[in-house]
Amino acid sequence: MTPFARLYRLPPYVFATVNKIKMDARHAGEDIIDLGMGNPDQGTPKHIVDKMIEAVQKPHNHRYSASMGIKKLRMAISSWYKRRYDVDIDPESEAIVTIGAKEGISHLILVTIRPGDIVFTPNPTYPIHPYSAIISGGNVRGIPVGPDSDFFKNLVEATKQTWPKPKVLIISYPHNPTTEVVDLEFFEKIVSYAKEHNIMVIHDFAYADLVFDGYKAPSFLQVKGAGDVGVEFFSVSKSYNMPGWRVGFCVGNPEVIAALRRIKSYLDYGVFQPIQIAAIIALNGPQDCVEEIRTIYKERRDTLISGLNRAGWSVPSPKGTMFVWAKIPDQFIKMGSVEFSKFLIKEAKIAVAPGLGFGEYGDEYVRFALIENSMRINQGIRGIRNVM
């Protein structure tokens, strides 16, 4: 067969190696505490599920939908932004529904760059940020991010050293996997930077609601002029426990939204309409479920951080996301993140995500996902304490 050219630039999936060891151990009857993949374990709130059931029983909702999303959902998105951030969004020209944020980012990069164009992304970061550009034929430059890095300073230095100039900057705060958070002043600097260098900004805002200890995550679009240079993605996956429903949205610059709308019109017919209707209820309905979800993640975060520190593994407590980003203890750091992750499965009976899977600058870290209850987390801590 003809070689699949685009696959040549995609490396073997780092997480697959660790996942295989985890599954082999489970098939052998071992009880492995799985804190690897960031897949929410809680159910979707009942009022959202009930609306989905009601909508799916109506035959007219079974037809093709609109690739840009139904109007009432785009209006709900606009209202959500106004209530939350006092940002005005035109539902006709500045909002589009996507099949989750991952699909939206991928297709936006596909329509934005040409082969050879340069995209800046954080490193380490969520894999679709760099690989959307690679799949589209672009080149990626990773900007170091994390506890020991000044991302904006690194960004400015990278821009001076890069030719041709980058076309797109992808950022995401609260950040997966490093859990870094920023204030509105940071976004003000990003907007000024983007205008100075004529760079389009994509902000992935997936963890907008998973914030703790009094911290509130700002929207990129709260900054004056942000809509001139970029867009923001949000997904209902984390805030409303709807990861498998695959619905999100992109808002911001009308030209960028129009480009995404045009390419999506060739590629899909939109999200199944009952899911969109349920998403309207999620955004417009009671928000106490979001607070309940956040409280559960905070409890799990506190359990994990307390347990790790008691075990002799000093890890700071994150202010955002559903993850804990932990530097590998000194006595194990030479192993690297993949071998250390394998070691934890075999010896501590706990699965984590190796930092290398998020970029080469993550290889001294592992990521814990808060997707098991506190009792199971404490069980995993006992295994860690044994190997420490």
Short mmCIF file of C-alpha atoms in Angstrom, two decimals:
data_model
loop_
_atom_site.label_atom_id
_atom_site.label_comp_id
_atom_site.label_asym_id
_atom_site.label_seq_id
_atom_site.Cartn_x
_atom_site.Cartn_y
_atom_site.Cartn_z
CA MET A 1 0.00 0.00 0.00
CA THR A 2 0.99 3.63 -0.43
CA PRO A 3 2.79 4.86 2.74
CA PHE A 4 0.66 6.96 5.09
CA ALA A 5 2.79 10.08 4.88
CA ARG A 6 1.25 12.08 7.72
CA LEU A 7 1.87 9.27 10.21
CA TYR A 8 5.64 9.53 9.73
CA ARG A 9 5.75 12.68 11.86
CA LEU A 10 3.69 11.19 14.66
CA PRO A 11 5.89 9.39 17.22
CA PRO A 12 4.74 6.24 19.01
CA TYR A 13 2.16 7.13 21.65
CA VAL A 14 4.13 7.34 24.90
CA PHE A 15 1.10 6.62 27.06
CA ALA A 16 0.42 3.34 25.23
CA THR A 17 3.51 1.69 26.75
CA VAL A 18 2.40 2.46 30.29
CA ASN A 19 -1.23 1.60 29.56
CA LYS A 20 -0.22 -1.86 28.30
CA ILE A 21 1.67 -2.61 31.51
CA LYS A 22 -1.32 -1.39 33.53
CA MET A 23 -3.76 -3.57 31.60
CA ASP A 24 -1.46 -6.61 31.75
CA ALA A 25 -1.28 -6.22 35.54
CA ARG A 26 -5.07 -5.95 35.79
CA HIS A 27 -5.56 -9.01 33.60
CA ALA A 28 -3.23 -10.85 35.97
CA GLY A 29 -5.62 -10.00 38.80
CA GLU A 30 -3.73 -7.08 40.36
CA ASP A 31 -5.65 -4.10 41.72
CA ILE A 32 -4.10 -1.05 40.03
CA ILE A 33 -5.15 2.43 41.19
CA ASP A 34 -5.55 4.30 37.91
CA LEU A 35 -4.61 7.99 38.11
CA GLY A 36 -3.38 8.08 34.52
CA MET A 37 -5.82 9.34 31.88
CA GLY A 38 -7.76 12.52 32.66
CA ASN A 39 -11.13 10.85 32.15
CA PRO A 40 -13.74 12.11 34.67
CA ASP A 41 -15.24 9.22 36.62
CA GLN A 42 -18.38 10.95 37.90
CA GLY A 43 -21.73 10.87 36.13
CA THR A 44 -23.28 13.76 34.23
CA PRO A 45 -25.73 15.78 36.38
CA LYS A 46 -29.28 14.38 36.28
CA HIS A 47 -31.02 17.47 34.89
CA ILE A 48 -28.71 17.40 31.85
CA VAL A 49 -29.25 13.67 31.27
CA ASP A 50 -33.02 14.10 31.64
CA LYS A 51 -33.04 16.80 28.95
CA MET A 52 -31.04 14.56 26.65
CA ILE A 53 -33.56 11.71 27.13
CA GLU A 54 -36.46 14.06 26.41
CA ALA A 55 -34.80 15.47 23.28
CA VAL A 56 -33.73 12.11 21.86
CA GLN A 57 -37.34 10.88 21.90
CA LYS A 58 -38.33 13.53 19.34
CA PRO A 59 -37.76 12.26 15.77
CA HIS A 60 -37.02 15.70 14.31
CA ASN A 61 -33.88 15.82 16.47
CA HIS A 62 -32.51 12.75 14.69
CA ARG A 63 -31.84 14.60 11.44
CA TYR A 64 -28.58 16.23 10.38
CA SER A 65 -27.77 19.20 12.54
CA ALA A 66 -25.80 22.34 11.64
CA SER A 67 -22.01 22.13 11.58
CA MET A 68 -21.77 25.49 13.35
CA GLY A 69 -24.21 24.40 16.06
CA ILE A 70 -27.88 25.17 16.59
CA LYS A 71 -28.75 28.81 17.19
CA LYS A 72 -30.15 28.33 20.71
CA LEU A 73 -26.89 26.74 21.86
CA ARG A 74 -24.86 29.58 20.36
CA MET A 75 -27.15 32.01 22.18
CA ALA A 76 -26.60 30.06 25.43
CA ILE A 77 -22.85 30.31 24.87
CA SER A 78 -23.18 34.08 24.42
CA SER A 79 -25.24 34.40 27.61
CA TRP A 80 -22.78 32.22 29.55
CA TYR A 81 -19.88 34.50 28.60
CA LYS A 82 -21.84 37.61 29.53
CA ARG A 83 -22.81 36.24 32.95
CA ARG A 84 -19.41 34.79 33.74
CA TYR A 85 -16.96 37.30 32.30
CA ASP A 86 -19.00 40.31 31.13
CA VAL A 87 -17.81 39.57 27.59
CA ASP A 88 -20.17 40.25 24.68
CA ILE A 89 -20.26 37.44 22.09
CA ASP A 90 -22.30 37.71 18.88
CA PRO A 91 -23.88 34.25 18.55
CA GLU A 92 -24.04 34.60 14.77
CA SER A 93 -20.48 35.66 13.95
CA GLU A 94 -18.38 35.06 17.06
CA ALA A 95 -19.44 31.60 18.28
CA ILE A 96 -19.34 28.10 16.85
CA VAL A 97 -20.11 24.71 18.40
CA THR A 98 -17.41 22.06 18.09
CA ILE A 99 -17.22 18.31 18.66
CA GLY A 100 -15.28 18.92 21.85
CA ALA A 101 -12.33 21.29 22.06
CA LYS A 102 -9.92 18.72 20.58
CA GLU A 103 -11.74 18.54 17.25
CA GLY A 104 -12.18 22.29 17.10
CA ILE A 105 -8.51 23.06 17.69
CA SER A 106 -7.43 20.43 15.15
CA HIS A 107 -9.66 21.76 12.39
CA LEU A 108 -8.87 25.38 13.17
CA ILE A 109 -5.14 24.73 12.82
CA LEU A 110 -5.80 22.78 9.61
CA VAL A 111 -7.53 25.76 8.04
CA THR A 112 -5.12 28.34 9.51
CA ILE A 113 -1.63 27.20 8.56
CA ARG A 114 0.18 26.08 5.43
CA PRO A 115 2.87 23.37 5.29
CA GLY A 116 6.03 24.69 6.92
CA ASP A 117 4.32 27.39 8.98
CA ILE A 118 5.47 27.61 12.60
CA VAL A 119 3.16 27.17 15.58
CA PHE A 120 4.23 28.00 19.13
CA THR A 121 2.87 25.79 21.92
CA PRO A 122 3.82 25.31 25.56
CA ASN A 123 6.08 22.36 26.35
CA PRO A 124 5.00 20.20 28.10
CA THR A 125 1.35 20.50 27.09
CA TYR A 126 -1.79 18.63 26.05
CA PRO A 127 -0.68 16.59 23.00
CA ILE A 128 -3.24 17.92 20.50
CA HIS A 129 -1.76 21.41 20.83
CA PRO A 130 1.51 20.55 19.01
CA TYR A 131 0.24 17.57 17.05
CA SER A 132 -2.63 19.47 15.44
CA ALA A 133 0.08 21.55 13.74
CA ILE A 134 2.20 18.53 12.83
CA ILE A 135 -0.77 16.69 11.33
CA SER A 136 -1.51 19.83 9.29
CA GLY A 137 2.04 19.92 7.90
CA GLY A 138 3.30 22.71 10.14
CA ASN A 139 6.35 22.95 12.34
CA VAL A 140 6.17 23.29 16.11
CA ARG A 141 8.39 25.14 18.54
CA GLY A 142 7.79 24.25 22.17
CA ILE A 143 8.05 27.05 24.72
CA PRO A 144 9.08 25.80 28.19
CA VAL A 145 6.33 26.10 30.79
CA GLY A 146 6.09 24.92 34.36
CA PRO A 147 7.14 25.62 37.94
CA ASP A 148 10.72 26.57 37.02
CA SER A 149 9.95 28.54 33.85
CA ASP A 150 8.78 32.06 32.99
CA PHE A 151 6.60 31.21 30.01
CA PHE A 152 6.18 34.76 28.73
CA LYS A 153 9.90 35.50 28.94
CA ASN A 154 10.62 32.25 27.11
CA LEU A 155 8.01 33.16 24.50
CA VAL A 156 9.61 36.53 23.77
CA GLU A 157 13.08 34.96 23.49
CA ALA A 158 11.81 32.22 21.18
CA THR A 159 10.18 34.80 18.92
CA LYS A 160 13.49 36.64 18.50
CA GLN A 161 15.23 33.41 17.56
CA THR A 162 12.61 31.99 15.17
CA TRP A 163 12.42 32.51 11.42
CA PRO A 164 10.07 32.51 9.66
CA LYS A 165 7.92 34.15 12.29
CA PRO A 166 5.27 31.97 13.97
CA LYS A 167 1.71 32.15 12.67
CA VAL A 168 -0.12 30.81 15.74
CA LEU A 169 0.35 30.66 19.50
CA ILE A 170 -1.63 28.01 21.40
CA ILE A 171 -1.93 28.49 25.16
CA SER A 172 -4.09 26.93 27.86
CA TYR A 173 -4.70 28.14 31.42
CA PRO A 174 -5.30 26.53 33.87
CA HIS A 175 -2.69 24.39 32.17
CA ASN A 176 -2.67 20.66 31.54
CA PRO A 177 -0.40 19.00 32.64
CA THR A 178 1.62 21.52 34.70
CA THR A 179 -1.46 23.01 36.50
CA GLU A 180 0.05 26.51 36.02
CA VAL A 181 -2.43 29.38 36.41
CA VAL A 182 -2.27 33.03 35.33
CA ASP A 183 -3.96 36.36 36.03
CA LEU A 184 -5.55 38.84 33.65
CA GLU A 185 -2.30 40.81 33.42
CA PHE A 186 -0.67 37.81 31.76
CA PHE A 187 -3.35 37.78 29.05
CA GLU A 188 -2.88 41.53 28.57
CA LYS A 189 0.78 40.88 27.80
CA ILE A 190 -0.19 38.08 25.41
CA VAL A 191 -2.58 40.36 23.51
CA SER A 192 0.08 43.09 23.18
CA TYR A 193 2.63 40.50 22.06
CA ALA A 194 0.23 39.04 19.47
CA LYS A 195 -0.54 42.46 18.00
CA GLU A 196 3.14 43.40 17.85
CA HIS A 197 4.11 40.20 16.04
CA ASN A 198 0.91 39.60 14.04
CA ILE A 199 0.30 36.19 15.63
CA MET A 200 -3.06 34.49 16.08
CA VAL A 201 -3.77 33.26 19.61
CA ILE A 202 -5.79 30.15 20.49
CA HIS A 203 -6.63 29.78 24.18
CA ASP A 204 -7.82 26.37 25.36
CA PHE A 205 -9.99 27.11 28.41
CA ALA A 206 -11.03 23.52 29.22
CA TYR A 207 -10.39 23.82 32.98
CA ALA A 208 -12.08 27.18 33.52
CA ASP A 209 -14.17 25.88 36.43
CA LEU A 210 -11.76 23.47 38.10
CA VAL A 211 -10.06 26.04 40.32
CA PHE A 212 -9.37 26.07 44.05
CA ASP A 213 -8.31 28.10 47.09
CA GLY A 214 -10.07 31.29 46.02
CA TYR A 215 -8.45 31.43 42.59
CA LYS A 216 -10.73 32.34 39.65
CA ALA A 217 -9.49 31.68 36.14
CA PRO A 218 -9.83 34.70 33.84
CA SER A 219 -11.02 34.40 30.27
CA PHE A 220 -8.57 35.47 27.57
CA LEU A 221 -11.42 37.44 25.97
CA GLN A 222 -11.79 39.69 29.03
CA VAL A 223 -8.77 41.63 27.80
CA LYS A 224 -9.51 44.61 25.57
CA GLY A 225 -8.45 43.75 22.04
CA ALA A 226 -8.26 39.98 22.61
CA GLY A 227 -10.97 39.43 20.02
CA ASP A 228 -8.76 41.21 17.47
CA VAL A 229 -6.06 38.58 17.73
CA GLY A 230 -7.61 35.30 18.76
CA VAL A 231 -10.24 32.90 19.99
CA GLU A 232 -11.00 30.82 23.06
CA PHE A 233 -12.18 27.20 23.28
CA PHE A 234 -14.31 25.79 26.07
CA SER A 235 -15.64 22.28 26.57
CA VAL A 236 -18.43 21.03 28.80
CA SER A 237 -16.42 17.85 29.41
CA LYS A 238 -14.83 18.81 32.73
CA SER A 239 -17.13 21.48 34.20
CA TYR A 240 -20.28 19.39 33.72
CA ASN A 241 -18.86 15.84 33.69
CA MET A 242 -19.72 15.37 30.00
CA PRO A 243 -16.47 14.06 28.46
CA GLY A 244 -18.08 11.38 26.29
CA TRP A 245 -20.76 13.73 24.99
CA ARG A 246 -18.17 15.53 22.82
CA VAL A 247 -19.44 19.07 22.75
CA GLY A 248 -17.55 22.32 23.14
CA PHE A 249 -17.36 25.69 21.46
CA CYS A 250 -15.04 28.33 20.08
CA VAL A 251 -15.65 32.07 20.52
CA GLY A 252 -13.86 35.26 19.56
CA ASN A 253 -12.49 36.78 16.37
CA PRO A 254 -15.18 36.69 13.61
CA GLU A 255 -12.71 35.97 10.80
CA VAL A 256 -11.29 33.00 12.67
CA ILE A 257 -14.78 31.72 13.53
CA ALA A 258 -15.80 32.08 9.86
CA ALA A 259 -12.76 30.06 8.76
CA LEU A 260 -13.54 27.28 11.24
CA ARG A 261 -17.20 27.32 10.21
CA ARG A 262 -16.27 26.98 6.55
CA ILE A 263 -13.94 24.01 6.94
CA LYS A 264 -16.34 22.28 9.32
CA SER A 265 -19.09 22.60 6.73
CA TYR A 266 -17.02 20.27 4.54
CA LEU A 267 -16.06 17.87 7.31
CA ASP A 268 -19.03 17.28 9.61
CA TYR A 269 -22.73 17.87 10.22
CA GLY A 270 -22.30 18.98 13.80
CA VAL A 271 -22.98 17.36 17.13
CA PHE A 272 -26.06 15.12 17.50
CA GLN A 273 -28.86 17.60 18.16
CA PRO A 274 -30.15 16.13 21.47
CA ILE A 275 -26.64 16.54 22.87
CA GLN A 276 -26.64 20.20 21.84
CA ILE A 277 -30.01 20.67 23.52
CA ALA A 278 -28.68 19.08 26.70
CA ALA A 279 -25.64 21.38 26.50
CA ILE A 280 -28.00 24.38 26.51
CA ILE A 281 -29.40 23.14 29.82
CA ALA A 282 -25.87 22.68 31.15
CA LEU A 283 -24.93 26.29 30.38
CA ASN A 284 -28.25 27.95 31.23
CA GLY A 285 -29.44 25.67 34.02
CA PRO A 286 -28.52 25.52 37.71
CA GLN A 287 -24.77 25.77 38.27
CA ASP A 288 -24.59 24.17 41.71
CA CYS A 289 -23.50 20.94 39.99
CA VAL A 290 -20.31 22.70 38.86
CA GLU A 291 -19.54 23.63 42.45
CA GLU A 292 -20.18 20.04 43.56
CA ILE A 293 -17.79 18.74 40.91
CA ARG A 294 -15.14 21.26 41.92
CA THR A 295 -15.54 20.31 45.60
CA ILE A 296 -14.99 16.63 44.80
CA TYR A 297 -11.78 17.40 42.89
CA LYS A 298 -10.54 19.62 45.71
CA GLU A 299 -11.11 16.86 48.25
CA ARG A 300 -9.20 14.40 46.07
CA ARG A 301 -6.42 16.91 45.46
CA ASP A 302 -6.01 17.49 49.18
CA THR A 303 -5.98 13.75 49.89
CA LEU A 304 -3.32 13.11 47.26
CA ILE A 305 -1.08 16.06 48.17
CA SER A 306 -1.26 15.27 51.88
CA GLY A 307 -0.50 11.61 51.26
CA LEU A 308 2.43 12.28 48.92
CA ASN A 309 4.00 14.71 51.35
CA ARG A 310 3.59 12.22 54.22
CA ALA A 311 5.29 9.61 52.07
CA GLY A 312 8.29 11.90 51.61
CA TRP A 313 7.39 13.07 48.09
CA SER A 314 7.14 16.86 48.32
CA VAL A 315 4.60 18.16 45.78
CA PRO A 316 2.99 21.64 45.67
CA SER A 317 -0.81 21.90 45.77
CA PRO A 318 -2.26 23.07 42.40
CA LYS A 319 -4.77 25.91 42.16
CA GLY A 320 -6.39 24.55 39.03
CA THR A 321 -7.24 21.55 36.78
CA MET A 322 -8.04 17.97 37.80
CA PHE A 323 -4.37 17.00 37.94
CA VAL A 324 -1.30 17.05 40.15
CA TRP A 325 2.05 17.62 38.40
CA ALA A 326 4.76 16.00 40.48
CA LYS A 327 8.51 16.16 39.99
CA ILE A 328 9.99 12.67 40.25
CA PRO A 329 11.75 12.19 43.62
CA ASP A 330 15.52 12.70 43.47
CA GLN A 331 16.36 9.06 44.06
CA PHE A 332 14.33 8.02 40.97
CA ILE A 333 14.77 10.99 38.62
CA LYS A 334 17.47 9.33 36.49
CA MET A 335 14.91 6.72 35.46
CA GLY A 336 12.97 9.27 33.43
CA SER A 337 9.19 9.54 33.48
CA VAL A 338 8.33 6.47 31.39
CA GLU A 339 10.46 4.00 33.38
CA PHE A 340 9.38 5.60 36.66
CA SER A 341 5.71 5.24 35.63
CA LYS A 342 6.29 1.57 34.85
CA PHE A 343 8.02 1.20 38.21
CA LEU A 344 5.02 2.68 40.06
CA ILE A 345 2.64 0.24 38.39
CA LYS A 346 4.79 -2.76 39.24
CA GLU A 347 5.89 -1.80 42.73
CA ALA A 348 3.27 0.65 44.07
CA LYS A 349 0.24 -0.64 42.10
CA ILE A 350 -0.62 2.87 40.93
CA ALA A 351 -0.79 4.18 37.34
CA VAL A 352 0.21 7.75 36.43
CA ALA A 353 0.92 9.54 33.15
CA PRO A 354 4.61 9.96 32.25
CA GLY A 355 5.56 13.59 31.73
CA LEU A 356 7.43 12.78 28.51
CA GLY A 357 4.08 12.14 26.85
CA PHE A 358 3.37 15.87 27.07
CA GLY A 359 6.73 16.97 25.67
CA GLU A 360 10.45 16.52 26.30
CA TYR A 361 10.49 19.22 28.99
CA GLY A 362 8.11 17.08 31.04
CA ASP A 363 10.40 14.07 31.40
CA GLU A 364 11.29 14.82 35.04
CA TYR A 365 7.62 14.77 36.05
CA VAL A 366 4.60 12.52 36.22
CA ARG A 367 0.95 13.59 36.18
CA PHE A 368 -1.65 12.28 38.60
CA ALA A 369 -5.29 12.56 37.41
CA LEU A 370 -7.83 12.93 40.22
CA ILE A 371 -10.17 10.29 38.83
CA GLU A 372 -10.40 7.90 41.78
CA ASN A 373 -12.16 8.56 45.08
CA SER A 374 -10.23 9.52 48.20
CA MET A 375 -10.30 5.98 49.61
CA ARG A 376 -8.67 4.62 46.45
CA ILE A 377 -6.19 7.49 46.39
CA ASN A 378 -5.15 6.64 49.96
CA GLN A 379 -4.69 3.03 48.87
CA GLY A 380 -2.37 4.25 46.13
CA ILE A 381 -0.49 6.40 48.63
CA ARG A 382 0.25 3.32 50.73
CA GLY A 383 1.86 1.71 47.70
CA ILE A 384 3.93 4.84 47.05
CA ARG A 385 5.01 5.00 50.69
CA ASN A 386 6.28 1.42 50.40
CA VAL A 387 8.53 2.22 47.44
CA MET A 388 9.72 5.53 48.90
#
